[in-house]
mmCIF file of C-alpha atoms and ligand atoms in Angstrom:
data_model
loop_
_atom_site.group_PDB
_atom_site.id
_atom_site.type_symbol
_atom_site.label_atom_id
_atom_site.label_comp_id
_atom_site.label_asym_id
_atom_site.label_seq_id
_atom_site.Cartn_x
_atom_site.Cartn_y
_atom_site.Cartn_z
ATOM 1 C CA MET E 6 -35.531 -32.662 -9.065
ATOM 2 C CA SER E 7 -32.102 -31.857 -9.730
ATOM 3 C CA ILE E 8 -29.627 -32.144 -6.846
ATOM 4 C CA ILE E 9 -26.836 -30.372 -8.835
ATOM 5 C CA PRO E 10 -25.975 -27.462 -7.241
ATOM 6 C CA PRO E 11 -26.581 -23.984 -9.505
ATOM 7 C CA LEU E 12 -22.812 -22.687 -10.301
ATOM 8 C CA GLN E 13 -21.901 -20.084 -8.036
ATOM 9 C CA ALA E 14 -21.352 -16.700 -9.093
ATOM 10 C CA ALA E 15 -18.611 -16.772 -6.401
ATOM 11 C CA ASP E 16 -16.733 -19.307 -8.889
ATOM 12 C CA THR E 17 -15.635 -16.891 -11.261
ATOM 13 C CA ARG E 18 -15.622 -13.916 -8.897
ATOM 14 C CA PRO E 19 -11.974 -12.449 -8.906
ATOM 15 C CA VAL E 20 -9.320 -12.812 -6.360
ATOM 16 C CA LEU E 21 -8.103 -9.666 -5.017
ATOM 17 C CA PHE E 22 -4.808 -8.348 -3.043
ATOM 18 C CA ASP E 23 -5.272 -5.152 -0.556
ATOM 19 C CA SER E 24 -1.918 -4.115 -1.171
ATOM 20 C CA HIS E 25 -2.152 -1.443 1.907
ATOM 21 C CA CYS E 26 -4.557 -2.141 4.912
ATOM 22 C CA HIS E 27 -3.457 -1.084 8.692
ATOM 23 C CA LEU E 28 -5.044 -4.586 10.319
ATOM 24 C CA ASP E 29 -3.102 -3.828 13.237
ATOM 25 C CA LEU E 30 -4.257 -0.638 13.912
ATOM 26 C CA PRO E 31 -6.493 0.019 16.859
ATOM 27 C CA GLU E 32 -9.552 0.929 15.009
ATOM 28 C CA LEU E 33 -9.548 -2.658 12.975
ATOM 29 C CA LEU E 34 -7.392 -5.272 15.313
ATOM 30 C CA PRO E 35 -9.882 -5.834 17.943
ATOM 31 C CA GLU E 36 -12.267 -6.832 15.221
ATOM 32 C CA LEU E 37 -9.966 -8.501 12.933
ATOM 33 C CA GLU E 38 -11.687 -12.143 12.301
ATOM 34 C CA LEU E 39 -14.892 -10.234 11.822
ATOM 35 C CA HIS E 40 -12.803 -7.682 9.121
ATOM 36 C CA LEU E 41 -11.306 -10.837 7.472
ATOM 37 C CA ALA E 42 -14.112 -12.805 7.262
ATOM 38 C CA ASN E 43 -16.168 -9.963 5.337
ATOM 39 C CA ALA E 44 -13.020 -9.094 2.825
ATOM 40 C CA LYS E 45 -12.689 -13.026 2.057
ATOM 41 C CA ALA E 46 -16.834 -13.114 1.521
ATOM 42 C CA ALA E 47 -15.633 -9.792 -0.971
ATOM 43 C CA GLY E 48 -13.034 -12.189 -2.509
ATOM 44 C CA VAL E 49 -9.997 -10.238 -1.147
ATOM 45 C CA GLU E 50 -7.926 -13.149 0.112
ATOM 46 C CA GLY E 51 -4.386 -11.171 0.079
ATOM 47 C CA PHE E 52 -3.454 -8.455 2.808
ATOM 48 C CA LEU E 53 -0.355 -6.009 2.971
ATOM 49 C CA VAL E 54 -0.061 -4.657 6.513
ATOM 50 C CA PRO E 55 2.680 -1.949 6.515
ATOM 51 C CA ALA E 56 4.024 -0.798 10.110
ATOM 52 C CA VAL E 57 3.706 2.870 11.139
ATOM 53 C CA GLN E 58 6.521 2.966 14.072
ATOM 54 C CA SER E 59 8.844 0.340 15.592
ATOM 55 C CA SER E 60 6.296 -0.702 18.393
ATOM 56 C CA ALA E 61 4.383 -2.601 15.225
ATOM 57 C CA TRP E 62 7.147 -4.467 14.203
ATOM 58 C CA LEU E 63 7.070 -7.614 16.721
ATOM 59 C CA PRO E 64 3.063 -7.637 16.443
ATOM 60 C CA LEU E 65 3.038 -7.412 12.925
ATOM 61 C CA LEU E 66 5.633 -10.248 12.746
ATOM 62 C CA GLU E 67 3.075 -12.859 15.013
ATOM 63 C CA LEU E 68 0.172 -11.067 13.229
ATOM 64 C CA LYS E 69 2.095 -12.969 10.256
ATOM 65 C CA GLN E 70 2.942 -16.080 11.530
ATOM 66 C CA ARG E 71 -0.701 -16.900 12.470
ATOM 67 C CA TYR E 72 -3.009 -14.982 9.508
ATOM 68 C CA GLY E 73 -0.410 -15.392 6.729
ATOM 69 C CA PHE E 74 -0.394 -11.306 6.406
ATOM 70 C CA TYR E 75 2.318 -10.027 3.767
ATOM 71 C CA ILE E 76 3.831 -7.068 6.242
ATOM 72 C CA ALA E 77 6.476 -4.423 5.654
ATOM 73 C CA LEU E 78 8.280 -3.289 8.413
ATOM 74 C CA GLY E 79 9.711 0.864 8.932
ATOM 75 C CA VAL E 80 8.909 3.984 10.104
ATOM 76 C CA HIS E 81 6.545 6.247 8.808
ATOM 77 C CA PRO E 82 6.966 9.592 8.654
ATOM 78 C CA TRP E 83 4.559 10.763 10.976
ATOM 79 C CA TRP E 84 6.620 9.551 13.462
ATOM 80 C CA ALA E 85 9.962 10.141 12.052
ATOM 81 C CA SER E 86 10.453 12.689 14.921
ATOM 82 C CA GLN E 87 10.191 10.226 17.712
ATOM 83 C CA ALA E 88 12.282 7.957 16.032
ATOM 84 C CA GLN E 89 15.573 7.255 17.841
ATOM 85 C CA PHE E 90 18.584 6.350 15.553
ATOM 86 C CA GLU E 91 19.191 3.166 17.548
ATOM 87 C CA THR E 92 15.541 2.287 16.770
ATOM 88 C CA LEU E 93 16.185 2.976 12.870
ATOM 89 C CA VAL E 94 19.200 0.528 13.375
ATOM 90 C CA GLY E 95 17.337 -2.116 15.349
ATOM 91 C CA LEU E 96 14.891 -2.294 11.984
ATOM 92 C CA GLU E 97 17.584 -3.849 9.997
ATOM 93 C CA GLY E 98 17.877 -7.388 12.000
ATOM 94 C CA LEU E 99 13.987 -7.851 12.107
ATOM 95 C CA ALA E 100 13.769 -6.584 8.506
ATOM 96 C CA ALA E 101 16.445 -8.872 6.800
ATOM 97 C CA LEU E 102 14.127 -12.084 8.185
ATOM 98 C CA PRO E 103 12.659 -13.775 5.237
ATOM 99 C CA GLU E 104 8.926 -13.022 6.879
ATOM 100 C CA VAL E 105 9.328 -9.107 5.981
ATOM 101 C CA ASN E 106 8.298 -8.460 2.528
ATOM 102 C CA ALA E 107 8.898 -4.724 2.403
ATOM 103 C CA ILE E 108 10.194 -1.801 3.993
ATOM 104 C CA GLY E 109 7.598 0.348 4.568
ATOM 105 C CA GLU E 110 5.637 2.631 5.338
ATOM 106 C CA ILE E 111 8.192 5.199 4.928
ATOM 107 C CA GLY E 112 8.316 8.369 2.670
ATOM 108 C CA LEU E 113 7.710 12.075 3.104
ATOM 109 C CA ASP E 114 4.935 13.927 4.175
ATOM 110 C CA PHE E 115 5.136 17.696 3.628
ATOM 111 C CA ALA E 116 1.863 18.660 4.859
ATOM 112 C CA LEU E 117 3.476 18.474 8.493
ATOM 113 C CA ASP E 118 5.349 20.813 10.143
ATOM 114 C CA GLU E 119 8.150 22.369 7.958
ATOM 115 C CA GLN E 120 10.178 21.894 11.250
ATOM 116 C CA SER E 121 9.978 17.955 10.670
ATOM 117 C CA PHE E 122 11.008 17.880 7.153
ATOM 118 C CA ALA E 123 15.182 17.596 8.159
ATOM 119 C CA LEU E 124 14.079 14.410 10.420
ATOM 120 C CA GLN E 125 11.508 12.938 7.890
ATOM 121 C CA ARG E 126 14.290 13.160 5.306
ATOM 122 C CA GLN E 127 17.171 11.714 7.390
ATOM 123 C CA CYS E 128 14.775 8.659 8.474
ATOM 124 C CA PHE E 129 13.258 8.147 4.855
ATOM 125 C CA GLU E 130 17.177 8.243 3.335
ATOM 126 C CA PHE E 131 18.266 5.633 6.055
ATOM 127 C CA GLN E 132 15.733 3.541 5.501
ATOM 128 C CA LEU E 133 15.609 3.568 1.584
ATOM 129 C CA GLN E 134 19.341 2.752 1.984
ATOM 130 C CA LEU E 135 18.366 -0.601 4.392
ATOM 131 C CA ALA E 136 15.898 -1.548 1.578
ATOM 132 C CA ALA E 137 18.572 -1.377 -0.987
ATOM 133 C CA LYS E 138 21.141 -3.607 1.205
ATOM 134 C CA LEU E 139 18.343 -6.111 2.116
ATOM 135 C CA LYS E 140 17.491 -5.877 -1.812
ATOM 136 C CA LYS E 141 13.387 -5.404 -0.367
ATOM 137 C CA PRO E 142 10.867 -3.296 -1.939
ATOM 138 C CA VAL E 143 9.476 -0.314 -0.115
ATOM 139 C CA ILE E 144 6.137 1.075 0.490
ATOM 140 C CA LEU E 145 6.003 4.920 -0.191
ATOM 141 C CA HIS E 146 3.572 7.614 1.791
ATOM 142 C CA HIS E 147 3.655 10.620 0.065
ATOM 143 C CA ARG E 148 1.542 13.607 0.726
ATOM 144 C CA LYS E 149 2.957 16.749 -1.531
ATOM 145 C CA SER E 150 6.313 15.233 -1.914
ATOM 146 C CA GLN E 151 6.355 13.086 -5.155
ATOM 147 C CA ASN E 152 9.288 14.821 -6.671
ATOM 148 C CA GLU E 153 11.274 14.886 -3.441
ATOM 149 C CA LEU E 154 10.756 11.399 -3.372
ATOM 150 C CA LEU E 155 12.042 10.689 -6.562
ATOM 151 C CA GLN E 156 14.772 12.985 -6.306
ATOM 152 C CA VAL E 157 16.174 10.870 -3.439
ATOM 153 C CA ILE E 158 15.377 7.439 -5.139
ATOM 154 C CA LYS E 159 17.165 8.680 -8.361
ATOM 155 C CA GLN E 160 19.970 10.231 -5.772
ATOM 156 C CA GLN E 161 20.482 6.672 -4.322
ATOM 157 C CA GLN E 162 19.940 5.048 -7.396
ATOM 158 C CA PHE E 163 17.688 2.619 -5.784
ATOM 159 C CA SER E 164 16.496 -0.030 -7.689
ATOM 160 C CA GLN E 165 14.246 -2.443 -5.788
ATOM 161 C CA GLY E 166 11.313 -0.604 -6.412
ATOM 162 C CA GLY E 167 7.861 -1.037 -4.680
ATOM 163 C CA ILE E 168 4.494 0.857 -4.141
ATOM 164 C CA LEU E 169 3.982 4.269 -4.285
ATOM 165 C CA HIS E 170 0.800 3.674 -2.044
ATOM 166 C CA ALA E 171 -2.173 6.236 -2.020
ATOM 167 C CA PHE E 172 -1.490 7.146 -5.793
ATOM 168 C CA SER E 173 -2.678 10.277 -6.688
ATOM 169 C CA GLY E 174 -1.604 12.774 -9.406
ATOM 170 C CA SER E 175 -1.271 13.508 -13.030
ATOM 171 C CA PHE E 176 -0.338 10.560 -15.913
ATOM 172 C CA GLN E 177 3.265 12.388 -16.052
ATOM 173 C CA GLN E 178 3.742 12.133 -12.281
ATOM 174 C CA GLY E 179 2.652 8.354 -12.253
ATOM 175 C CA MET E 180 5.205 7.693 -15.160
ATOM 176 C CA ALA E 181 8.187 9.110 -13.318
ATOM 177 C CA PHE E 182 7.572 6.194 -10.784
ATOM 178 C CA ILE E 183 6.753 3.570 -13.054
ATOM 179 C CA ASP E 184 9.987 4.059 -14.824
ATOM 180 C CA MET E 185 11.674 3.783 -11.595
ATOM 181 C CA GLY E 186 10.468 0.066 -10.822
ATOM 182 C CA PHE E 187 7.252 0.941 -8.817
ATOM 183 C CA LYS E 188 3.888 -0.004 -8.739
ATOM 184 C CA LEU E 189 0.771 3.109 -7.984
ATOM 185 C CA GLY E 190 -1.369 1.850 -5.005
ATOM 186 C CA ILE E 191 -5.343 2.529 -6.743
ATOM 187 C CA GLY E 192 -7.481 3.318 -3.456
ATOM 188 C CA GLY E 193 -10.645 5.023 -2.701
ATOM 189 C CA THR E 194 -9.161 8.381 -4.227
ATOM 190 C CA ILE E 195 -10.413 7.219 -7.628
ATOM 191 C CA THR E 196 -14.278 6.631 -6.388
ATOM 192 C CA TYR E 197 -14.602 10.509 -5.768
ATOM 193 C CA GLU E 198 -15.368 12.579 -9.015
ATOM 194 C CA ARG E 199 -13.425 15.768 -7.923
ATOM 195 C CA ALA E 200 -10.228 13.630 -8.330
ATOM 196 C CA GLU E 201 -10.410 14.446 -12.044
ATOM 197 C CA LYS E 202 -6.642 14.405 -12.843
ATOM 198 C CA THR E 203 -6.220 10.844 -10.863
ATOM 199 C CA ARG E 204 -9.224 9.311 -12.833
ATOM 200 C CA LYS E 205 -7.949 10.518 -15.960
ATOM 201 C CA ALA E 206 -4.528 9.142 -15.042
ATOM 202 C CA VAL E 207 -5.545 5.603 -14.141
ATOM 203 C CA LYS E 208 -7.110 5.003 -17.647
ATOM 204 C CA GLN E 209 -4.149 5.400 -18.917
ATOM 205 C CA PHE E 210 -1.397 3.787 -17.195
ATOM 206 C CA PRO E 211 -0.310 0.182 -17.962
ATOM 207 C CA LEU E 212 -2.216 -2.525 -16.451
ATOM 208 C CA THR E 213 0.932 -4.325 -15.280
ATOM 209 C CA ALA E 214 2.180 -1.139 -12.849
ATOM 210 C CA LEU E 215 -1.019 -0.977 -10.695
ATOM 211 C CA VAL E 216 -2.200 -2.451 -7.525
ATOM 212 C CA LEU E 217 -5.189 -2.388 -5.597
ATOM 213 C CA GLU E 218 -5.268 -0.897 -1.878
ATOM 214 C CA THR E 219 -7.913 0.645 0.862
ATOM 215 C CA ASP E 220 -5.747 2.356 3.257
ATOM 216 C CA SER E 221 -7.959 0.843 5.716
ATOM 217 C CA PRO E 222 -9.096 2.234 8.224
ATOM 218 C CA SER E 223 -8.004 5.439 6.658
ATOM 219 C CA MET E 224 -9.440 6.734 3.101
ATOM 220 C CA PRO E 225 -13.013 6.110 3.117
ATOM 221 C CA LEU E 226 -14.696 5.497 -0.278
ATOM 222 C CA ASN E 227 -16.977 7.865 -1.685
ATOM 223 C CA GLY E 228 -20.406 7.470 -0.132
ATOM 224 C CA PHE E 229 -18.705 5.980 3.206
ATOM 225 C CA GLN E 230 -17.249 9.169 4.137
ATOM 226 C CA GLY E 231 -16.613 9.142 8.227
ATOM 227 C CA GLN E 232 -17.124 5.417 8.295
ATOM 228 C CA ILE E 233 -14.052 3.305 9.139
ATOM 229 C CA ASN E 234 -13.000 1.708 6.151
ATOM 230 C CA THR E 235 -12.101 -2.020 6.152
ATOM 231 C CA PRO E 236 -10.764 -4.491 2.825
ATOM 232 C CA ALA E 237 -14.138 -5.628 2.324
ATOM 233 C CA GLN E 238 -14.481 -2.234 0.250
ATOM 234 C CA LEU E 239 -12.163 -3.346 -1.891
ATOM 235 C CA PRO E 240 -14.125 -4.904 -4.966
ATOM 236 C CA LEU E 241 -15.406 -1.509 -5.288
ATOM 237 C CA VAL E 242 -12.014 0.394 -6.016
ATOM 238 C CA LEU E 243 -11.691 -2.304 -8.630
ATOM 239 C CA LYS E 244 -15.292 -1.788 -10.051
ATOM 240 C CA VAL E 245 -14.433 1.929 -10.287
ATOM 241 C CA LEU E 246 -11.425 1.181 -12.013
ATOM 242 C CA ALA E 247 -12.746 -1.241 -14.449
ATOM 243 C CA GLU E 248 -15.275 1.656 -15.199
ATOM 244 C CA LEU E 249 -12.902 4.273 -15.790
ATOM 245 C CA ARG E 250 -10.837 1.833 -18.139
ATOM 246 C CA GLY E 251 -13.474 0.119 -19.471
ATOM 247 C CA GLU E 252 -11.823 -3.199 -18.836
ATOM 248 C CA SER E 253 -13.300 -6.358 -17.182
ATOM 249 C CA THR E 254 -12.965 -6.402 -13.349
ATOM 250 C CA GLN E 255 -11.868 -10.058 -13.888
ATOM 251 C CA ASP E 256 -9.155 -9.215 -16.396
ATOM 252 C CA ILE E 257 -7.907 -6.084 -14.021
ATOM 253 C CA ALA E 258 -7.976 -8.407 -10.749
ATOM 254 C CA SER E 259 -6.147 -11.275 -12.258
ATOM 255 C CA GLN E 260 -2.897 -8.803 -13.656
ATOM 256 C CA LEU E 261 -3.256 -6.739 -10.301
ATOM 257 C CA TRP E 262 -3.021 -9.968 -8.681
ATOM 258 C CA LEU E 263 0.162 -11.007 -10.221
ATOM 259 C CA ASN E 264 1.609 -7.135 -10.293
ATOM 260 C CA THR E 265 1.264 -7.180 -6.228
ATOM 261 C CA CYS E 266 2.884 -11.031 -5.810
ATOM 262 C CA GLN E 267 5.449 -9.820 -8.404
ATOM 263 C CA ILE E 268 6.854 -6.765 -6.454
ATOM 264 C CA LEU E 269 6.337 -8.311 -3.154
ATOM 265 C CA LYS E 270 8.457 -10.921 -4.342
ATOM 266 C CA LYS E 271 5.841 -13.580 -3.121
ATOM 267 C CA ASN E 272 6.472 -17.009 -4.912
HETATM 268 ZN ZN1 LIG G 316 -0.994 3.827 5.099
#
């Protein structure tokens, strides 16, 4: 009887980086250890957790210390109306810490009430300037706002790049961000056949411009609607991306791991 164990499939399994997961939110935090164990069993080894509001900043620094997450600090456009100027000024000291990998989640959401647009814009512009000053990349949220985001990025001549999270749109729209030094966050959207334009576009982008994400606990994959999304779902996004591009999951995974590390300036 042989005592040599068979080669485990896991030995060649791709290692994945979830570049956008809100592990600090109440939907996921209470069972964080379980979610991390499931994610690791699925080959997900890297996590970027972006803050959505100022009350998340200190807890995220603690989570980073404990679990080694990558973190982004910032104010999400959904919370921009509540953000006081003093709060944003307070971001500067914390975000300068070497533990903070990026400024985020920041951006513009034009599906919200129009009355919020002016404050959203101020909040975004301030944080983009801060990222430039600190030489850190940004994690961008967009909804009906890709053109305006690009406009501000160009106006400010922002050159640190970052990740356009939850990319959806055409090849031209994606390339406009890639040309400004951004990676595109590819997530559950591509698992829906109705997302024709985005599925077509992701076939054409240079592989060096993509990163993977789940946006947990939001954006459940096709077939999992109504369920809480978790980082353990990331291999399914990779699988669809590989099918669409006609490339191997292994090749895509190793390049996307590098892309994520490069943009987050991980050593
Ligand atoms: Zn998010």
